[in-house]
PDB file of C-alpha atoms in Angstrom:
ATOM      1  CA  UNK G  27     112.390 215.261 334.630  1.00 49.00           C
ATOM      2  CA  UNK G  28     114.760 214.262 331.864  1.00 53.00           C
ATOM      3  CA  UNK G  29     113.567 213.870 328.248  1.00 55.00           C
ATOM      4  CA  UNK G  30     112.621 210.187 327.611  1.00 55.00           C
ATOM      5  CA  UNK G  31     115.609 209.177 325.479  1.00 52.00           C
ATOM      6  CA  UNK G  32     118.094 211.087 327.630  1.00 53.00           C
ATOM      7  CA  UNK G  33     116.605 209.606 330.828  1.00 54.00           C
ATOM      8  CA  UNK G  34     117.006 206.118 329.411  1.00 51.00           C
ATOM      9  CA  UNK G  35     120.697 206.777 328.714  1.00 54.00           C
ATOM     10  CA  UNK G  36     121.429 208.371 332.094  1.00 61.00           C
ATOM     11  CA  UNK G  37     119.540 205.904 334.275  1.00 68.00           C
ATOM     12  CA  UNK G  38     120.439 202.687 332.539  1.00 63.00           C
ATOM     13  CA  UNK G  39     123.608 202.037 334.583  1.00 67.00           C
ATOM     14  CA  UNK G  40     122.706 203.970 337.766  1.00 77.00           C
ATOM     15  CA  UNK G  41     123.075 202.010 341.006  1.00 77.00           C
ATOM     16  CA  UNK G  42     120.469 204.166 342.723  1.00 77.00           C
ATOM     17  CA  UNK G  43     117.809 203.503 340.071  1.00 74.00           C
ATOM     18  CA  UNK G  44     115.573 201.456 342.377  1.00 74.00           C
ATOM     19  CA  UNK G  45     115.842 203.979 345.227  1.00 78.00           C
ATOM     20  CA  UNK G  46     115.600 207.151 343.127  1.00 81.00           C
ATOM     21  CA  UNK G  47     112.363 209.106 343.603  1.00 78.00           C
ATOM     22  CA  UNK G  48     112.760 211.346 340.547  1.00 79.00           C
ATOM     23  CA  UNK G  49     110.022 211.100 337.891  1.00 74.00           C
ATOM     24  CA  UNK G  50     111.171 209.182 334.844  1.00 72.00           C
ATOM     25  CA  UNK G  51     109.720 208.476 331.378  1.00 71.00           C
ATOM     26  CA  UNK G  52     110.858 205.313 329.603  1.00 71.00           C
ATOM     27  CA  UNK G  53     110.652 205.097 325.775  1.00 75.00           C
ATOM     28  CA  UNK G  54     108.730 202.095 324.385  1.00 81.00           C
ATOM     29  CA  UNK G  55     109.072 201.460 320.656  1.00 85.00           C
ATOM     30  CA  UNK G  56     105.856 199.387 320.506  1.00 86.00           C
ATOM     31  CA  UNK G  57     103.807 202.044 322.301  1.00 85.00           C
ATOM     32  CA  UNK G  58     105.244 204.793 320.105  1.00 85.00           C
ATOM     33  CA  UNK G  59     104.356 202.836 316.957  1.00 89.00           C
ATOM     34  CA  UNK G  60     100.810 202.218 318.221  1.00 86.00           C
ATOM     35  CA  UNK G  61     100.207 205.929 318.860  1.00 85.00           C
ATOM     36  CA  UNK G  62     101.692 206.886 315.488  1.00 85.00           C
ATOM     37  CA  UNK G  63      99.437 204.380 313.684  1.00 84.00           C
ATOM     38  CA  UNK G  64      96.371 205.698 315.516  1.00 79.00           C
ATOM     39  CA  UNK G  65      97.243 209.242 314.498  1.00 79.00           C
ATOM     40  CA  UNK G  66      97.694 208.283 310.841  1.00 78.00           C
ATOM     41  CA  UNK G  67      94.437 206.310 310.829  1.00 71.00           C
ATOM     42  CA  UNK G  68      92.525 209.177 312.423  1.00 66.00           C
ATOM     43  CA  UNK G  69      93.875 211.639 309.875  1.00 63.00           C
ATOM     44  CA  UNK G  70      92.654 209.443 307.004  1.00 62.00           C
ATOM     45  CA  UNK G  71      89.179 208.665 308.354  1.00 56.00           C
ATOM     46  CA  UNK G  72      86.051 210.443 307.201  1.00 54.00           C
ATOM     47  CA  UNK G  73      85.397 212.130 303.851  1.00 57.00           C
ATOM     48  CA  UNK G  74      88.143 214.286 302.378  1.00 59.00           C
ATOM     49  CA  UNK G  75      85.799 216.609 300.517  1.00 63.00           C
ATOM     50  CA  UNK G  76      83.591 219.652 300.881  1.00 70.00           C
ATOM     51  CA  UNK G  77      79.839 220.083 300.669  1.00 73.00           C
ATOM     52  CA  UNK G  78      80.276 222.069 297.480  1.00 76.00           C
ATOM     53  CA  UNK G  79      82.270 219.274 295.800  1.00 82.00           C
ATOM     54  CA  UNK G  80      79.734 216.636 296.851  1.00 81.00           C
ATOM     55  CA  UNK G  81      76.895 218.766 295.459  1.00 82.00           C
ATOM     56  CA  UNK G  82      78.749 219.233 292.149  1.00 86.00           C
ATOM     57  CA  UNK G  83      79.371 215.493 291.772  1.00 87.00           C
ATOM     58  CA  UNK G  84      75.752 214.789 292.695  1.00 86.00           C
ATOM     59  CA  UNK G  85      74.514 217.033 289.851  1.00 88.00           C
ATOM     60  CA  UNK G  86      76.643 215.120 287.344  1.00 90.00           C
ATOM     61  CA  UNK G  87      76.001 211.569 288.526  1.00 87.00           C
ATOM     62  CA  UNK G  88      72.317 211.426 289.445  1.00 87.00           C
ATOM     63  CA  UNK G  89      70.748 212.234 286.019  1.00 89.00           C
ATOM     64  CA  UNK G  90      73.086 209.834 284.202  1.00 89.00           C
ATOM     65  CA  UNK G  91      72.544 206.953 286.646  1.00 87.00           C
ATOM     66  CA  UNK G  92      68.777 207.410 286.327  1.00 86.00           C
ATOM     67  CA  UNK G  93      69.215 207.061 282.538  1.00 86.00           C
ATOM     68  CA  UNK G  94      70.662 203.597 283.194  1.00 83.00           C
ATOM     69  CA  UNK G  95      74.369 204.350 282.798  1.00 87.00           C
ATOM     70  CA  UNK G  96      76.907 202.604 284.995  1.00 86.00           C
ATOM     71  CA  UNK G  97      79.399 204.470 287.176  1.00 87.00           C
ATOM     72  CA  UNK G  98      82.221 203.150 284.975  1.00 87.00           C
ATOM     73  CA  UNK G  99      80.602 204.531 281.829  1.00 87.00           C
ATOM     74  CA  UNK G 100      79.894 207.880 283.498  1.00 89.00           C
ATOM     75  CA  UNK G 101      83.475 208.079 284.742  1.00 88.00           C
ATOM     76  CA  UNK G 102      84.950 207.388 281.292  1.00 89.00           C
ATOM     77  CA  UNK G 103      82.842 210.094 279.656  1.00 88.00           C
ATOM     78  CA  UNK G 104      83.163 212.726 282.414  1.00 87.00           C
ATOM     79  CA  UNK G 105      86.429 212.084 284.270  1.00 81.00           C
ATOM     80  CA  UNK G 106      87.826 215.558 283.444  1.00 83.00           C
ATOM     81  CA  UNK G 107      84.749 217.124 284.989  1.00 84.00           C
ATOM     82  CA  UNK G 108      84.489 214.717 287.936  1.00 85.00           C
ATOM     83  CA  UNK G 109      88.144 215.185 288.974  1.00 83.00           C
ATOM     84  CA  UNK G 110      88.222 212.146 291.258  1.00 85.00           C
ATOM     85  CA  UNK G 111      88.766 208.417 290.875  1.00 87.00           C
ATOM     86  CA  UNK G 112      86.101 205.874 289.977  1.00 87.00           C
ATOM     87  CA  UNK G 113      86.714 204.123 293.310  1.00 87.00           C
ATOM     88  CA  UNK G 114      86.006 207.395 295.137  1.00 86.00           C
ATOM     89  CA  UNK G 115      82.612 207.645 293.441  1.00 86.00           C
ATOM     90  CA  UNK G 116      81.682 204.147 294.624  1.00 85.00           C
ATOM     91  CA  UNK G 117      82.879 204.976 298.138  1.00 82.00           C
ATOM     92  CA  UNK G 118      80.751 208.137 298.228  1.00 81.00           C
ATOM     93  CA  UNK G 119      77.705 206.159 297.021  1.00 83.00           C
ATOM     94  CA  UNK G 120      78.331 203.524 299.705  1.00 78.00           C
ATOM     95  CA  UNK G 121      78.496 206.394 302.200  1.00 73.00           C
ATOM     96  CA  UNK G 122      75.068 207.693 301.038  1.00 73.00           C
ATOM     97  CA  UNK G 123      76.496 211.121 300.132  1.00 75.00           C
ATOM     98  CA  UNK G 124      74.537 211.373 296.850  1.00 80.00           C
ATOM     99  CA  UNK G 125      70.856 211.260 295.913  1.00 80.00           C
ATOM    100  CA  UNK G 126      71.388 207.745 294.554  1.00 80.00           C
ATOM    101  CA  UNK G 127      72.022 204.484 296.376  1.00 77.00           C
ATOM    102  CA  UNK G 128      73.569 201.131 295.479  1.00 75.00           C
ATOM    103  CA  UNK G 129      70.110 199.853 294.541  1.00 73.00           C
ATOM    104  CA  UNK G 130      70.014 202.448 291.732  1.00 74.00           C
ATOM    105  CA  UNK G 131      73.164 201.034 290.092  1.00 75.00           C
ATOM    106  CA  UNK G 132      72.525 198.509 287.286  1.00 66.00           C
ATOM    107  CA  UNK G 133      74.765 195.716 288.608  1.00 64.00           C
ATOM    108  CA  UNK G 134      75.012 196.393 292.337  1.00 62.00           C
ATOM    109  CA  UNK G 135      71.827 194.455 293.114  1.00 56.00           C
ATOM    110  CA  UNK G 136      71.667 190.790 292.162  1.00 54.00           C
ATOM    111  CA  UNK G 137      68.469 188.959 291.339  1.00 52.00           C
ATOM    112  CA  UNK G 138      67.621 185.323 291.885  1.00 56.00           C
ATOM    113  CA  UNK G 139      67.990 183.144 288.750  1.00 50.00           C
ATOM    114  CA  UNK G 140      64.901 182.622 286.654  1.00 55.00           C
ATOM    115  CA  UNK G 141      62.982 179.360 286.867  1.00 55.00           C
ATOM    116  CA  UNK G 142      62.682 177.409 283.627  1.00 50.00           C
ATOM    117  CA  UNK G 143      60.009 174.787 283.099  1.00 54.00           C
ATOM    118  CA  UNK G 144      61.019 171.503 281.463  1.00 51.00           C
ATOM    119  CA  UNK G 145      60.724 171.600 277.672  1.00 52.00           C
ATOM    120  CA  UNK G 146      60.480 168.874 275.036  1.00 61.00           C
ATOM    121  CA  UNK G 147      63.495 168.384 272.789  1.00 66.00           C
ATOM    122  CA  UNK G 148      63.409 167.589 269.076  1.00 63.00           C
ATOM    123  CA  UNK G 149      66.501 165.380 269.233  1.00 73.00           C
ATOM    124  CA  UNK G 150      67.062 163.844 272.666  1.00 76.00           C
ATOM    125  CA  UNK G 151      70.531 162.748 271.592  1.00 83.00           C
ATOM    126  CA  UNK G 152      71.593 166.215 270.506  1.00 88.00           C
ATOM    127  CA  UNK G 153      74.197 166.433 273.281  1.00 88.00           C
ATOM    128  CA  UNK G 154      76.040 163.283 272.218  1.00 91.00           C
ATOM    129  CA  UNK G 155      79.488 164.423 271.100  1.00 93.00           C
ATOM    130  CA  UNK G 156      78.486 168.037 271.825  1.00 94.00           C
ATOM    131  CA  UNK G 157      78.520 168.308 275.619  1.00 94.00           C
ATOM    132  CA  UNK G 158      80.640 170.769 277.579  1.00 95.00           C
ATOM    133  CA  UNK G 159      83.497 168.299 278.021  1.00 95.00           C
ATOM    134  CA  UNK G 160      83.617 167.826 274.235  1.00 95.00           C
ATOM    135  CA  UNK G 161      83.708 171.620 273.910  1.00 96.00           C
ATOM    136  CA  UNK G 162      86.665 171.853 276.308  1.00 95.00           C
ATOM    137  CA  UNK G 163      88.547 169.129 274.437  1.00 96.00           C
ATOM    138  CA  UNK G 164      87.962 170.856 271.098  1.00 96.00           C
ATOM    139  CA  UNK G 165      89.035 174.264 272.427  1.00 96.00           C
ATOM    140  CA  UNK G 166      92.177 172.748 273.958  1.00 95.00           C
ATOM    141  CA  UNK G 167      93.123 171.448 270.505  1.00 95.00           C
ATOM    142  CA  UNK G 168      92.089 174.702 268.772  1.00 95.00           C
ATOM    143  CA  UNK G 169      92.797 177.464 271.330  1.00 93.00           C
ATOM    144  CA  UNK G 170      92.693 180.298 268.765  1.00 93.00           C
ATOM    145  CA  UNK G 171      89.146 179.507 267.658  1.00 94.00           C
ATOM    146  CA  UNK G 172      86.660 182.328 268.222  1.00 94.00           C
ATOM    147  CA  UNK G 173      83.604 181.325 270.269  1.00 96.00           C
ATOM    148  CA  UNK G 174      80.043 182.527 269.766  1.00 97.00           C
ATOM    149  CA  UNK G 175      77.500 182.060 272.562  1.00 97.00           C
ATOM    150  CA  UNK G 176      73.783 181.720 271.851  1.00 97.00           C
ATOM    151  CA  UNK G 177      70.718 182.062 274.062  1.00 96.00           C
ATOM    152  CA  UNK G 178      67.073 183.111 274.184  1.00 95.00           C
ATOM    153  CA  UNK G 179      65.591 186.068 276.055  1.00 95.00           C
ATOM    154  CA  UNK G 180      61.958 185.516 276.999  1.00 92.00           C
ATOM    155  CA  UNK G 181      59.429 188.343 277.174  1.00 88.00           C
ATOM    156  CA  UNK G 182      55.945 187.417 278.333  1.00 84.00           C
ATOM    157  CA  UNK G 183      54.969 183.753 278.335  1.00 81.00           C
ATOM    158  CA  UNK G 184      53.728 182.641 274.920  1.00 80.00           C
ATOM    159  CA  UNK G 185      54.775 185.868 273.213  1.00 87.00           C
ATOM    160  CA  UNK G 186      57.638 186.927 270.986  1.00 92.00           C
ATOM    161  CA  UNK G 187      61.127 185.772 271.931  1.00 94.00           C
ATOM    162  CA  UNK G 188      64.589 187.192 271.323  1.00 96.00           C
ATOM    163  CA  UNK G 189      67.467 185.101 269.984  1.00 97.00           C
ATOM    164  CA  UNK G 190      70.786 186.557 271.111  1.00 97.00           C
ATOM    165  CA  UNK G 191      74.167 185.789 269.531  1.00 97.00           C
ATOM    166  CA  UNK G 192      77.260 186.954 271.414  1.00 97.00           C
ATOM    167  CA  UNK G 193      80.782 187.168 269.955  1.00 97.00           C
ATOM    168  CA  UNK G 194      82.854 186.549 273.092  1.00 95.00           C
ATOM    169  CA  UNK G 195      86.212 188.006 272.031  1.00 94.00           C
ATOM    170  CA  UNK G 196      84.734 191.435 271.180  1.00 95.00           C
ATOM    171  CA  UNK G 197      81.564 191.448 273.375  1.00 95.00           C
ATOM    172  CA  UNK G 198      79.397 192.152 270.318  1.00 96.00           C
ATOM    173  CA  UNK G 199      75.782 190.995 270.650  1.00 97.00           C
ATOM    174  CA  UNK G 200      73.172 190.494 267.944  1.00 97.00           C
ATOM    175  CA  UNK G 201      69.447 190.174 268.584  1.00 96.00           C
ATOM    176  CA  UNK G 202      66.749 188.611 266.394  1.00 97.00           C
ATOM    177  CA  UNK G 203      63.038 188.793 267.168  1.00 95.00           C
ATOM    178  CA  UNK G 204      61.079 185.546 266.749  1.00 94.00           C
ATOM    179  CA  UNK G 205      57.335 184.990 266.818  1.00 91.00           C
ATOM    180  CA  UNK G 206      57.729 181.866 268.966  1.00 89.00           C
ATOM    181  CA  UNK G 207      60.482 180.013 270.799  1.00 90.00           C
ATOM    182  CA  UNK G 208      60.793 177.160 268.301  1.00 88.00           C
ATOM    183  CA  UNK G 209      63.701 175.265 266.834  1.00 89.00           C
ATOM    184  CA  UNK G 210      62.686 176.203 263.305  1.00 89.00           C
ATOM    185  CA  UNK G 211      62.837 179.932 264.089  1.00 92.00           C
ATOM    186  CA  UNK G 212      66.459 179.533 265.224  1.00 94.00           C
ATOM    187  CA  UNK G 213      67.430 177.501 262.168  1.00 92.00           C
ATOM    188  CA  UNK G 214      65.791 180.064 259.848  1.00 93.00           C
ATOM    189  CA  UNK G 215      67.913 182.854 261.342  1.00 95.00           C
ATOM    190  CA  UNK G 216      71.156 180.941 260.773  1.00 95.00           C
ATOM    191  CA  UNK G 217      70.124 180.009 257.243  1.00 93.00           C
ATOM    192  CA  UNK G 218      69.433 183.675 256.544  1.00 94.00           C
ATOM    193  CA  UNK G 219      72.810 184.710 257.994  1.00 95.00           C
ATOM    194  CA  UNK G 220      74.555 182.055 255.903  1.00 93.00           C
ATOM    195  CA  UNK G 221      72.838 183.288 252.762  1.00 92.00           C
ATOM    196  CA  UNK G 222      73.707 186.943 253.355  1.00 94.00           C
ATOM    197  CA  UNK G 223      77.280 186.424 254.592  1.00 93.00           C
ATOM    198  CA  UNK G 224      78.318 183.658 252.262  1.00 91.00           C
ATOM    199  CA  UNK G 225      79.956 180.436 253.300  1.00 89.00           C
ATOM    200  CA  UNK G 226      83.478 181.767 253.844  1.00 91.00           C
ATOM    201  CA  UNK G 227      82.511 184.697 256.108  1.00 94.00           C
ATOM    202  CA  UNK G 228      79.924 182.622 257.952  1.00 94.00           C
ATOM    203  CA  UNK G 229      82.476 179.946 258.854  1.00 93.00           C
ATOM    204  CA  UNK G 230      84.952 182.652 259.901  1.00 94.00           C
ATOM    205  CA  UNK G 231      82.420 184.340 262.216  1.00 95.00           C
ATOM    206  CA  UNK G 232      80.715 181.189 263.556  1.00 96.00           C
ATOM    207  CA  UNK G 233      83.363 178.458 263.933  1.00 96.00           C
ATOM    208  CA  UNK G 234      82.017 177.323 267.338  1.00 97.00           C
ATOM    209  CA  UNK G 235      78.657 178.038 268.972  1.00 97.00           C
ATOM    210  CA  UNK G 236      78.098 177.387 272.685  1.00 97.00           C
ATOM    211  CA  UNK G 237      74.541 177.350 273.971  1.00 96.00           C
ATOM    212  CA  UNK G 238      72.297 175.895 276.683  1.00 94.00           C
ATOM    213  CA  UNK G 239      69.890 172.965 276.673  1.00 91.00           C
ATOM    214  CA  UNK G 240      66.735 174.790 275.589  1.00 89.00           C
ATOM    215  CA  UNK G 241      64.382 172.899 273.281  1.00 89.00           C
ATOM    216  CA  UNK G 242      64.793 175.633 270.643  1.00 91.00           C
ATOM    217  CA  UNK G 243      68.443 174.554 270.242  1.00 93.00           C
ATOM    218  CA  UNK G 244      67.780 170.802 270.159  1.00 89.00           C
ATOM    219  CA  UNK G 245      68.214 170.391 266.394  1.00 89.00           C
ATOM    220  CA  UNK G 246      71.944 171.071 266.028  1.00 92.00           C
ATOM    221  CA  UNK G 247      72.405 169.175 262.763  1.00 90.00           C
ATOM    222  CA  UNK G 248      70.290 171.665 260.819  1.00 89.00           C
ATOM    223  CA  UNK G 249      72.266 174.592 262.239  1.00 91.00           C
ATOM    224  CA  UNK G 250      75.610 172.891 261.648  1.00 92.00           C
ATOM    225  CA  UNK G 251      74.939 171.571 258.136  1.00 88.00           C
ATOM    226  CA  UNK G 252      72.504 174.075 256.653  1.00 76.00           C
ATOM    227  CA  UNK G 253      69.337 173.553 254.610  1.00 68.00           C
ATOM    228  CA  UNK G 254      70.914 171.522 251.793  1.00 59.00           C
ATOM    229  CA  UNK G 255      71.562 168.595 254.157  1.00 54.00           C
ATOM    230  CA  UNK G 256      74.600 167.452 252.191  1.00 57.00           C
ATOM    231  CA  UNK G 257      76.697 166.974 255.281  1.00 58.00           C
ATOM    232  CA  UNK G 258      78.833 170.079 254.722  1.00 75.00           C
ATOM    233  CA  UNK G 259      79.555 171.396 258.209  1.00 88.00           C
ATOM    234  CA  UNK G 260      79.419 175.196 258.431  1.00 93.00           C
ATOM    235  CA  UNK G 261      79.771 175.464 262.250  1.00 95.00           C
ATOM    236  CA  UNK G 262      79.989 173.373 265.433  1.00 95.00           C
ATOM    237  CA  UNK G 263      77.388 173.380 268.216  1.00 96.00           C
ATOM    238  CA  UNK G 264      78.224 172.555 271.845  1.00 96.00           C
ATOM    239  CA  UNK G 265      76.007 172.554 274.949  1.00 96.00           C
ATOM    240  CA  UNK G 266      76.656 173.744 278.493  1.00 95.00           C
ATOM    241  CA  UNK G 267      75.995 171.360 281.342  1.00 93.00           C
ATOM    242  CA  UNK G 268      72.427 171.453 282.723  1.00 90.00           C
ATOM    243  CA  UNK G 269      71.848 174.267 285.243  1.00 88.00           C
ATOM    244  CA  UNK G 270      75.272 175.759 284.538  1.00 91.00           C
ATOM    245  CA  UNK G 271      74.682 179.221 282.986  1.00 90.00           C
ATOM    246  CA  UNK G 272      78.096 180.318 284.293  1.00 92.00           C
ATOM    247  CA  UNK G 273      79.661 178.256 281.496  1.00 94.00           C
ATOM    248  CA  UNK G 274      78.418 180.917 279.081  1.00 95.00           C
ATOM    249  CA  UNK G 275      78.663 183.800 281.518  1.00 94.00           C
ATOM    250  CA  UNK G 276      79.536 186.396 278.883  1.00 94.00           C
ATOM    251  CA  UNK G 277      76.169 186.288 277.140  1.00 96.00           C
ATOM    252  CA  UNK G 278      74.371 186.200 280.502  1.00 94.00           C
ATOM    253  CA  UNK G 279      76.097 189.482 281.406  1.00 93.00           C
ATOM    254  CA  UNK G 280      75.150 190.851 277.977  1.00 94.00           C
ATOM    255  CA  UNK G 281      71.496 190.129 278.754  1.00 95.00           C
ATOM    256  CA  UNK G 282      71.716 192.542 281.684  1.00 93.00           C
ATOM    257  CA  UNK G 283      72.007 195.380 279.147  1.00 94.00           C
ATOM    258  CA  UNK G 284      68.824 194.180 277.435  1.00 95.00           C
ATOM    259  CA  UNK G 285      66.974 194.009 280.762  1.00 92.00           C
ATOM    260  CA  UNK G 286      67.816 197.643 281.469  1.00 92.00           C
ATOM    261  CA  UNK G 287      65.784 198.536 278.377  1.00 92.00           C
ATOM    262  CA  UNK G 288      63.191 195.753 278.374  1.00 92.00           C
ATOM    263  CA  UNK G 289      62.677 194.602 282.003  1.00 91.00           C
ATOM    264  CA  UNK G 290      62.078 190.948 282.792  1.00 88.00           C
ATOM    265  CA  UNK G 291      58.444 189.990 282.245  1.00 86.00           C
ATOM    266  CA  UNK G 292      57.738 192.790 279.779  1.00 90.00           C
ATOM    267  CA  UNK G 293      56.380 191.581 276.449  1.00 91.00           C
ATOM    268  CA  UNK G 294      58.306 191.873 273.172  1.00 93.00           C
ATOM    269  CA  UNK G 295      55.035 191.694 271.242  1.00 91.00           C
ATOM    270  CA  UNK G 296      54.855 195.441 270.528  1.00 91.00           C
ATOM    271  CA  UNK G 297      58.442 195.559 269.258  1.00 93.00           C
ATOM    272  CA  UNK G 298      59.721 195.131 265.717  1.00 94.00           C
ATOM    273  CA  UNK G 299      63.090 193.911 264.472  1.00 95.00           C
ATOM    274  CA  UNK G 300      63.966 197.581 263.817  1.00 95.00           C
ATOM    275  CA  UNK G 301      63.387 198.300 267.527  1.00 95.00           C
ATOM    276  CA  UNK G 302      65.659 195.394 268.458  1.00 96.00           C
ATOM    277  CA  UNK G 303      68.402 196.603 266.110  1.00 96.00           C
ATOM    278  CA  UNK G 304      68.234 200.087 267.630  1.00 96.00           C
ATOM    279  CA  UNK G 305      68.541 198.596 271.107  1.00 96.00           C
ATOM    280  CA  UNK G 306      71.543 196.523 270.015  1.00 96.00           C
ATOM    281  CA  UNK G 307      73.139 199.621 268.465  1.00 96.00           C
ATOM    282  CA  UNK G 308      73.032 201.320 271.862  1.00 95.00           C
ATOM    283  CA  UNK G 309      74.373 198.241 273.665  1.00 95.00           C
ATOM    284  CA  UNK G 310      77.189 197.676 271.171  1.00 96.00           C
ATOM    285  CA  UNK G 311      78.197 201.336 271.386  1.00 95.00           C
ATOM    286  CA  UNK G 312      78.651 201.087 275.176  1.00 92.00           C
ATOM    287  CA  UNK G 313      82.339 201.231 276.043  1.00 93.00           C
ATOM    288  CA  UNK G 314      83.732 198.428 278.225  1.00 91.00           C
ATOM    289  CA  UNK G 315      86.697 198.290 280.592  1.00 90.00           C
ATOM    290  CA  UNK G 316      87.717 194.807 279.421  1.00 90.00           C
ATOM    291  CA  UNK G 317      87.909 196.070 275.813  1.00 92.00           C
ATOM    292  CA  UNK G 318      90.445 198.728 276.827  1.00 93.00           C
ATOM    293  CA  UNK G 319      87.639 201.298 277.012  1.00 92.00           C
ATOM    294  CA  UNK G 320      86.438 200.591 273.488  1.00 94.00           C
ATOM    295  CA  UNK G 321      82.907 199.718 272.441  1.00 94.00           C
ATOM    296  CA  UNK G 322      82.081 196.276 270.964  1.00 95.00           C
ATOM    297  CA  UNK G 323      81.614 197.963 267.578  1.00 95.00           C
ATOM    298  CA  UNK G 324      85.119 199.430 267.777  1.00 95.00           C
ATOM    299  CA  UNK G 325      86.600 196.113 268.931  1.00 94.00           C
ATOM    300  CA  UNK G 326      84.804 194.213 266.176  1.00 94.00           C
TER     301      UNK G 326
END
């Protein structure tokens, strides 16, 4: 029997090819490629690791994940010790090689959106000239303007409420504890910030505020113009479309950090403003990939 390539050369022009009883092997490029691809795929399948390495990674990851840290944060702080890529860690978790599962990761499991009961507004015309389309038009004309997003985080029904303020460009979030979810409590916080910062710094930090349609934000004139009521505009308020939280997605993601510490449904009543500031210190010290691995404090 000739080698395949040699047989192809010798037999190609032979007149006795159809009558010849010798065994022949004909080379097929497609078949050869298929077998080569199968061999490569087989060599890359499975886990390229040892039991000892998996056990070592497990000892590092499990305690930190149970403390509420994300895989990205763990990787940034321990990559010299882990000695593998972040993607590899996720693959190993998906493969159930560790004592943690996807359900243990803070953002791997998604929850259904919360239901909000209808609320009465102070000014039913508050959205006139301040809707999301107006916001888009203003930002198109002033693209370099920094945007601040505002929202409320509810504890138990009827209890204390958190006002959150999120500086989008640096992912910095502030939190203010309020006794009740009222419009006056929101206005008081902005008046206090204006007094402590001064007019120039306040206008620099809060040029545009984007929020939702909650009744606590339905008195925009008092937030925009301040307590003197002289018509001097210190900021601009705009509203997202109804049932469109994705239009202020950054602050919604920021709330996920709060819910790791204070789960949904848990009351804020036993907390003080000092407790909230400590929580925000931890959140704003958490390094982010989108900030080039800096924390919001460092970016700010």
